């Protein structure tokens, strides 16, 4: 009887495992098809752009050619100047992104820690969140100074408010039953933060990191528009001033690629965290 039950369980396990394996293969195949389709769309759009430009269906003065953009990119790679511009913009973005995120989380912890401070600062945060942050860029640069510092502070101001509000709301949405249980065991505020509030808010923090990457780039590019003498934003402004649209388009494409890579980096961190949590 015992052997008979084991045989049944083994058959069920093999059947489930086989179906699960087929499901995994199906999902992997679907992901490959999505990726291939995305690449094909990109290639097709590039070819159509080139053909339309060559046949004068579009005004090349405004759109340039993909081939001209590529040739310009190769030229700047060969003389090494493009790496300087990319390096400066990436450095400014990473510093602004890191500082904005860390400061935002620390201020959110402060608001969670003190209900009095949270209520005092609430209307100011609402106003700052609704205000276009880029409108403050000229003022910030005048206060902080031109150069890297002004651009980095601009990037921080663009991302810090959304970080504060997202993380603070995540702290407030933590299961109150868990907090009450810890309090019954004599846990203090710091222990509640370390054991419940922060771990429960990590998914929100990771989601905020994704948003902050784009916001940090916005702050950096706006700052470079105003004062920088190097960087991707500078190339865009300079290309527009001298009507070199191939330089403008190349800079925008580089910006999109780097931002996408940074976003994917955060997405990989999120996936690893979710696997670890499981």
CSV table of C-alpha atoms in Angstrom, one decimal:
chain,number,residue,atom,x,y,z
A,1,UNK,CA,0.0,0.0,0.0
A,2,UNK,CA,2.8,2.4,0.9
A,3,UNK,CA,4.7,1.6,-2.3
A,4,UNK,CA,1.5,2.2,-4.3
A,5,UNK,CA,1.1,5.7,-2.8
A,6,UNK,CA,4.7,6.5,-3.5
A,7,UNK,CA,4.3,5.5,-7.1
A,8,UNK,CA,1.2,7.7,-7.5
A,9,UNK,CA,3.1,10.7,-5.9
A,10,UNK,CA,6.1,10.2,-8.2
A,11,UNK,CA,3.9,10.1,-11.3
A,12,UNK,CA,2.1,13.3,-10.2
A,13,UNK,CA,5.4,15.0,-9.5
A,14,UNK,CA,6.8,13.9,-12.9
A,15,UNK,CA,3.7,15.2,-14.7
A,16,UNK,CA,3.7,18.5,-12.9
A,17,UNK,CA,7.5,18.9,-13.5
A,18,UNK,CA,7.0,18.2,-17.2
A,19,UNK,CA,4.2,20.7,-17.5
A,20,UNK,CA,6.2,23.2,-15.5
A,21,UNK,CA,9.2,22.7,-17.8
A,22,UNK,CA,7.0,23.2,-20.9
A,23,UNK,CA,5.6,26.4,-19.4
A,24,UNK,CA,9.1,27.7,-18.7
A,25,UNK,CA,10.2,26.9,-22.3
A,26,UNK,CA,7.0,28.7,-23.6
A,27,UNK,CA,7.8,31.8,-21.5
A,28,UNK,CA,11.4,31.9,-22.6
A,29,UNK,CA,10.3,31.5,-26.3
A,30,UNK,CA,7.8,34.4,-25.8
A,31,UNK,CA,10.5,36.6,-24.3
A,32,UNK,CA,12.8,35.8,-27.2
A,33,UNK,CA,10.1,36.7,-29.7
A,34,UNK,CA,9.4,40.0,-27.9
A,35,UNK,CA,13.1,40.9,-28.0
A,36,UNK,CA,13.4,39.9,-31.6
A,37,UNK,CA,10.3,41.9,-32.5
A,38,UNK,CA,11.7,45.0,-30.7
A,39,UNK,CA,15.0,44.7,-32.6
A,40,UNK,CA,13.2,44.3,-35.9
A,41,UNK,CA,11.1,47.4,-35.2
A,42,UNK,CA,14.2,49.4,-34.4
A,43,UNK,CA,16.0,48.2,-37.6
A,44,UNK,CA,12.9,48.8,-39.8
A,45,UNK,CA,12.5,52.3,-38.4
A,46,UNK,CA,16.1,53.1,-39.0
A,47,UNK,CA,16.0,51.8,-42.6
A,48,UNK,CA,12.8,53.7,-43.3
A,49,UNK,CA,14.3,56.9,-41.9
A,50,UNK,CA,17.4,56.5,-44.1
A,51,UNK,CA,15.3,55.7,-47.2
A,52,UNK,CA,12.9,58.6,-46.6
A,53,UNK,CA,15.9,61.0,-46.2
A,54,UNK,CA,17.6,59.7,-49.3
A,55,UNK,CA,14.4,60.0,-51.4
A,56,UNK,CA,13.7,63.5,-49.9
A,57,UNK,CA,10.4,62.4,-48.3
A,58,UNK,CA,11.5,64.3,-45.2
A,59,UNK,CA,13.5,67.4,-44.7
A,60,UNK,CA,17.0,66.2,-43.9
A,61,UNK,CA,18.0,69.7,-42.5
A,62,UNK,CA,15.6,68.9,-39.6
A,63,UNK,CA,16.0,65.1,-39.3
A,64,UNK,CA,19.5,64.3,-40.7
A,65,UNK,CA,20.4,60.8,-41.9
A,66,UNK,CA,21.1,57.7,-39.8
A,67,UNK,CA,24.2,57.1,-41.8
A,68,UNK,CA,25.4,60.7,-41.2
A,69,UNK,CA,24.7,60.3,-37.5
A,70,UNK,CA,26.7,57.0,-37.4
A,71,UNK,CA,29.6,58.6,-39.3
A,72,UNK,CA,29.7,61.5,-36.9
A,73,UNK,CA,29.7,59.1,-33.9
A,74,UNK,CA,32.6,57.1,-35.3
A,75,UNK,CA,34.5,60.4,-35.9
A,76,UNK,CA,34.0,61.5,-32.3
A,77,UNK,CA,34.9,58.0,-31.0
A,78,UNK,CA,38.1,58.1,-33.0
A,79,UNK,CA,39.2,61.5,-31.6
A,80,UNK,CA,38.0,60.5,-28.1
A,81,UNK,CA,35.9,63.6,-27.5
A,82,UNK,CA,32.6,61.7,-27.2
A,83,UNK,CA,33.9,59.8,-24.2
A,84,UNK,CA,34.7,63.0,-22.3
A,85,UNK,CA,31.1,64.3,-22.9
A,86,UNK,CA,29.5,61.0,-21.9
A,87,UNK,CA,31.7,60.6,-18.9
A,88,UNK,CA,30.9,64.0,-17.5
A,89,UNK,CA,27.1,63.6,-18.0
A,90,UNK,CA,27.2,60.0,-16.5
A,91,UNK,CA,29.2,61.2,-13.5
A,92,UNK,CA,26.8,64.1,-12.8
A,93,UNK,CA,23.8,61.8,-13.2
A,94,UNK,CA,25.2,59.1,-10.9
A,95,UNK,CA,26.1,61.6,-8.2
A,96,UNK,CA,22.8,63.4,-8.4
A,97,UNK,CA,20.9,60.2,-8.5
A,98,UNK,CA,22.7,58.7,-5.5
A,99,UNK,CA,22.5,61.9,-3.4
A,100,UNK,CA,18.9,62.6,-4.3
A,101,UNK,CA,17.9,59.0,-3.4
A,102,UNK,CA,19.8,58.8,-0.2
A,103,UNK,CA,18.7,62.3,1.0
A,104,UNK,CA,15.1,61.5,0.1
A,105,UNK,CA,15.1,58.3,2.0
A,106,UNK,CA,16.7,60.0,5.1
A,107,UNK,CA,14.2,62.8,5.0
A,108,UNK,CA,11.3,60.3,4.6
A,109,UNK,CA,12.6,58.5,7.7
A,110,UNK,CA,12.7,61.8,9.6
A,111,UNK,CA,9.0,62.5,8.6
A,112,UNK,CA,8.0,59.0,9.7
A,113,UNK,CA,9.9,59.4,12.9
A,114,UNK,CA,8.3,62.7,13.9
A,115,UNK,CA,4.6,63.2,13.1
A,116,UNK,CA,5.0,66.9,14.1
A,117,UNK,CA,7.7,67.5,11.4
A,118,UNK,CA,5.6,65.6,8.9
A,119,UNK,CA,2.6,67.8,9.4
A,120,UNK,CA,4.7,71.0,9.3
A,121,UNK,CA,6.4,70.0,6.0
A,122,UNK,CA,3.4,68.4,4.3
A,123,UNK,CA,2.2,71.6,2.5
A,124,UNK,CA,5.7,72.5,1.4
A,125,UNK,CA,6.3,69.1,-0.1
A,126,UNK,CA,2.9,69.3,-1.9
A,127,UNK,CA,3.9,72.6,-3.4
A,128,UNK,CA,7.4,71.5,-4.4
A,129,UNK,CA,6.0,68.3,-5.9
A,130,UNK,CA,3.6,70.3,-8.1
A,131,UNK,CA,6.2,72.9,-9.1
A,132,UNK,CA,8.1,72.2,-12.3
A,133,UNK,CA,11.6,71.5,-10.9
A,134,UNK,CA,13.3,72.6,-14.1
A,135,UNK,CA,12.0,76.1,-13.4
A,136,UNK,CA,14.2,76.3,-10.4
A,137,UNK,CA,17.3,75.3,-12.3
A,138,UNK,CA,18.5,78.9,-13.1
A,139,UNK,CA,18.0,80.0,-9.5
A,140,UNK,CA,19.8,76.9,-8.2
A,141,UNK,CA,22.7,77.5,-10.5
A,142,UNK,CA,23.0,81.1,-9.4
A,143,UNK,CA,22.9,80.1,-5.7
A,144,UNK,CA,25.3,77.1,-6.0
A,145,UNK,CA,27.4,78.3,-8.8
A,146,UNK,CA,28.0,77.2,-12.4
A,147,UNK,CA,29.9,74.0,-13.1
A,148,UNK,CA,29.5,70.5,-11.8
A,149,UNK,CA,28.1,71.5,-8.4
A,150,UNK,CA,25.2,73.5,-9.9
A,151,UNK,CA,24.3,70.7,-12.3
A,152,UNK,CA,24.4,68.0,-9.6
A,153,UNK,CA,22.3,70.0,-7.2
A,154,UNK,CA,19.7,70.6,-10.0
A,155,UNK,CA,19.6,66.8,-10.5
A,156,UNK,CA,19.1,66.3,-6.8
A,157,UNK,CA,16.3,68.8,-6.5
A,158,UNK,CA,14.4,67.1,-9.4
A,159,UNK,CA,14.5,63.7,-7.8
A,160,UNK,CA,14.5,64.3,-4.1
A,161,UNK,CA,10.9,65.3,-3.6
A,162,UNK,CA,9.4,62.3,-5.3
A,163,UNK,CA,11.7,60.1,-3.3
A,164,UNK,CA,10.5,61.6,0.0
A,165,UNK,CA,6.9,61.3,-0.8
A,166,UNK,CA,7.0,57.8,-2.2
A,167,UNK,CA,9.1,56.3,0.6
A,168,UNK,CA,7.2,58.2,3.3
A,169,UNK,CA,3.9,57.0,2.0
A,170,UNK,CA,5.3,53.4,1.9
A,171,UNK,CA,6.3,53.8,5.6
A,172,UNK,CA,2.8,54.9,6.4
A,173,UNK,CA,1.2,51.9,4.5
A,174,UNK,CA,3.1,49.3,6.5
A,175,UNK,CA,0.9,46.8,8.2
A,176,UNK,CA,0.0,48.3,11.5
A,177,UNK,CA,-0.6,44.9,13.1
A,178,UNK,CA,3.0,44.1,12.7
A,179,UNK,CA,4.0,47.4,14.4
A,180,UNK,CA,1.6,46.8,17.2
A,181,UNK,CA,3.0,43.3,17.8
A,182,UNK,CA,6.5,44.7,18.0
A,183,UNK,CA,5.4,47.4,20.4
A,184,UNK,CA,3.9,44.8,22.7
A,185,UNK,CA,7.3,43.1,22.9
A,186,UNK,CA,8.9,46.5,23.9
A,187,UNK,CA,10.4,47.4,20.5
A,188,UNK,CA,11.5,51.0,20.2
A,189,UNK,CA,11.1,53.3,17.1
A,190,UNK,CA,14.5,52.4,15.7
A,191,UNK,CA,13.8,48.6,15.9
A,192,UNK,CA,10.4,49.1,14.3
A,193,UNK,CA,12.1,51.0,11.5
A,194,UNK,CA,14.8,48.3,11.0
A,195,UNK,CA,12.6,45.2,11.4
A,196,UNK,CA,9.4,46.3,9.7
A,197,UNK,CA,9.2,49.7,8.0
A,198,UNK,CA,12.4,49.6,5.9
A,199,UNK,CA,12.1,45.9,4.8
A,200,UNK,CA,8.4,46.4,3.8
A,201,UNK,CA,9.2,49.5,1.8
A,202,UNK,CA,12.1,48.1,-0.2
A,203,UNK,CA,9.9,47.4,-3.3
A,204,UNK,CA,8.7,51.0,-3.2
A,205,UNK,CA,12.3,52.2,-2.9
A,206,UNK,CA,13.4,50.1,-5.9
A,207,UNK,CA,10.5,51.4,-7.9
A,208,UNK,CA,11.5,55.0,-6.9
A,209,UNK,CA,15.1,54.3,-8.1
A,210,UNK,CA,13.7,53.5,-11.6
A,211,UNK,CA,11.9,56.8,-11.6
A,212,UNK,CA,14.8,58.7,-10.2
A,213,UNK,CA,17.1,57.6,-13.1
A,214,UNK,CA,15.0,59.5,-15.6
A,215,UNK,CA,14.5,62.5,-13.3
A,216,UNK,CA,18.2,62.7,-12.6
A,217,UNK,CA,19.0,62.8,-16.3
A,218,UNK,CA,16.4,65.5,-16.7
A,219,UNK,CA,18.1,67.6,-14.0
A,220,UNK,CA,21.6,67.0,-15.5
A,221,UNK,CA,20.5,67.8,-19.1
A,222,UNK,CA,18.7,71.0,-18.0
A,223,UNK,CA,21.7,72.1,-16.0
A,224,UNK,CA,24.0,71.4,-19.0
A,225,UNK,CA,21.7,73.4,-21.2
A,226,UNK,CA,22.3,76.4,-19.0
A,227,UNK,CA,25.9,76.4,-17.9
A,228,UNK,CA,27.9,73.4,-19.0
A,229,UNK,CA,30.8,73.5,-21.5
A,230,UNK,CA,30.9,69.7,-21.9
A,231,UNK,CA,28.4,66.9,-21.6
A,232,UNK,CA,25.6,65.4,-23.6
A,233,UNK,CA,23.3,68.4,-22.8
A,234,UNK,CA,26.0,70.8,-24.1
A,235,UNK,CA,26.3,68.8,-27.4
A,236,UNK,CA,22.5,69.1,-27.9
A,237,UNK,CA,22.5,72.8,-27.3
A,238,UNK,CA,25.7,73.4,-29.4
A,239,UNK,CA,24.3,71.3,-32.2
A,240,UNK,CA,21.1,73.3,-32.2
A,241,UNK,CA,22.9,76.6,-32.2
A,242,UNK,CA,25.0,75.8,-35.2
A,243,UNK,CA,22.2,73.9,-36.9
A,244,UNK,CA,24.1,70.5,-36.8
A,245,UNK,CA,21.1,68.3,-36.5
A,246,UNK,CA,23.2,65.1,-36.8
A,247,UNK,CA,25.0,66.1,-33.6
A,248,UNK,CA,21.7,66.8,-31.9
A,249,UNK,CA,20.2,63.5,-32.9
A,250,UNK,CA,23.3,61.6,-32.1
A,251,UNK,CA,23.4,63.1,-28.6
A,252,UNK,CA,19.7,62.3,-28.0
A,253,UNK,CA,20.3,58.7,-29.1
A,254,UNK,CA,23.3,58.3,-26.8
A,255,UNK,CA,21.3,59.8,-24.0
A,256,UNK,CA,18.4,57.3,-24.6
A,257,UNK,CA,20.8,54.3,-24.7
A,258,UNK,CA,22.7,55.3,-21.5
A,259,UNK,CA,19.4,56.0,-19.6
A,260,UNK,CA,18.0,52.6,-20.7
A,261,UNK,CA,21.2,50.8,-19.6
A,262,UNK,CA,21.0,52.5,-16.1
A,263,UNK,CA,17.3,51.6,-15.9
A,264,UNK,CA,18.0,48.0,-16.8
A,265,UNK,CA,20.6,47.9,-14.1
A,266,UNK,CA,18.1,48.9,-11.5
A,267,UNK,CA,15.6,46.4,-12.9
A,268,UNK,CA,18.2,43.6,-12.5
A,269,UNK,CA,18.7,44.6,-8.9
A,270,UNK,CA,14.9,44.4,-8.4
A,271,UNK,CA,14.8,40.9,-9.9
A,272,UNK,CA,17.6,39.7,-7.7
A,273,UNK,CA,15.9,41.1,-4.6
A,274,UNK,CA,12.6,39.5,-5.5
A,275,UNK,CA,14.3,36.1,-6.0
A,276,UNK,CA,16.2,36.5,-2.7
A,277,UNK,CA,12.9,37.5,-0.9
A,278,UNK,CA,11.2,34.3,-2.3
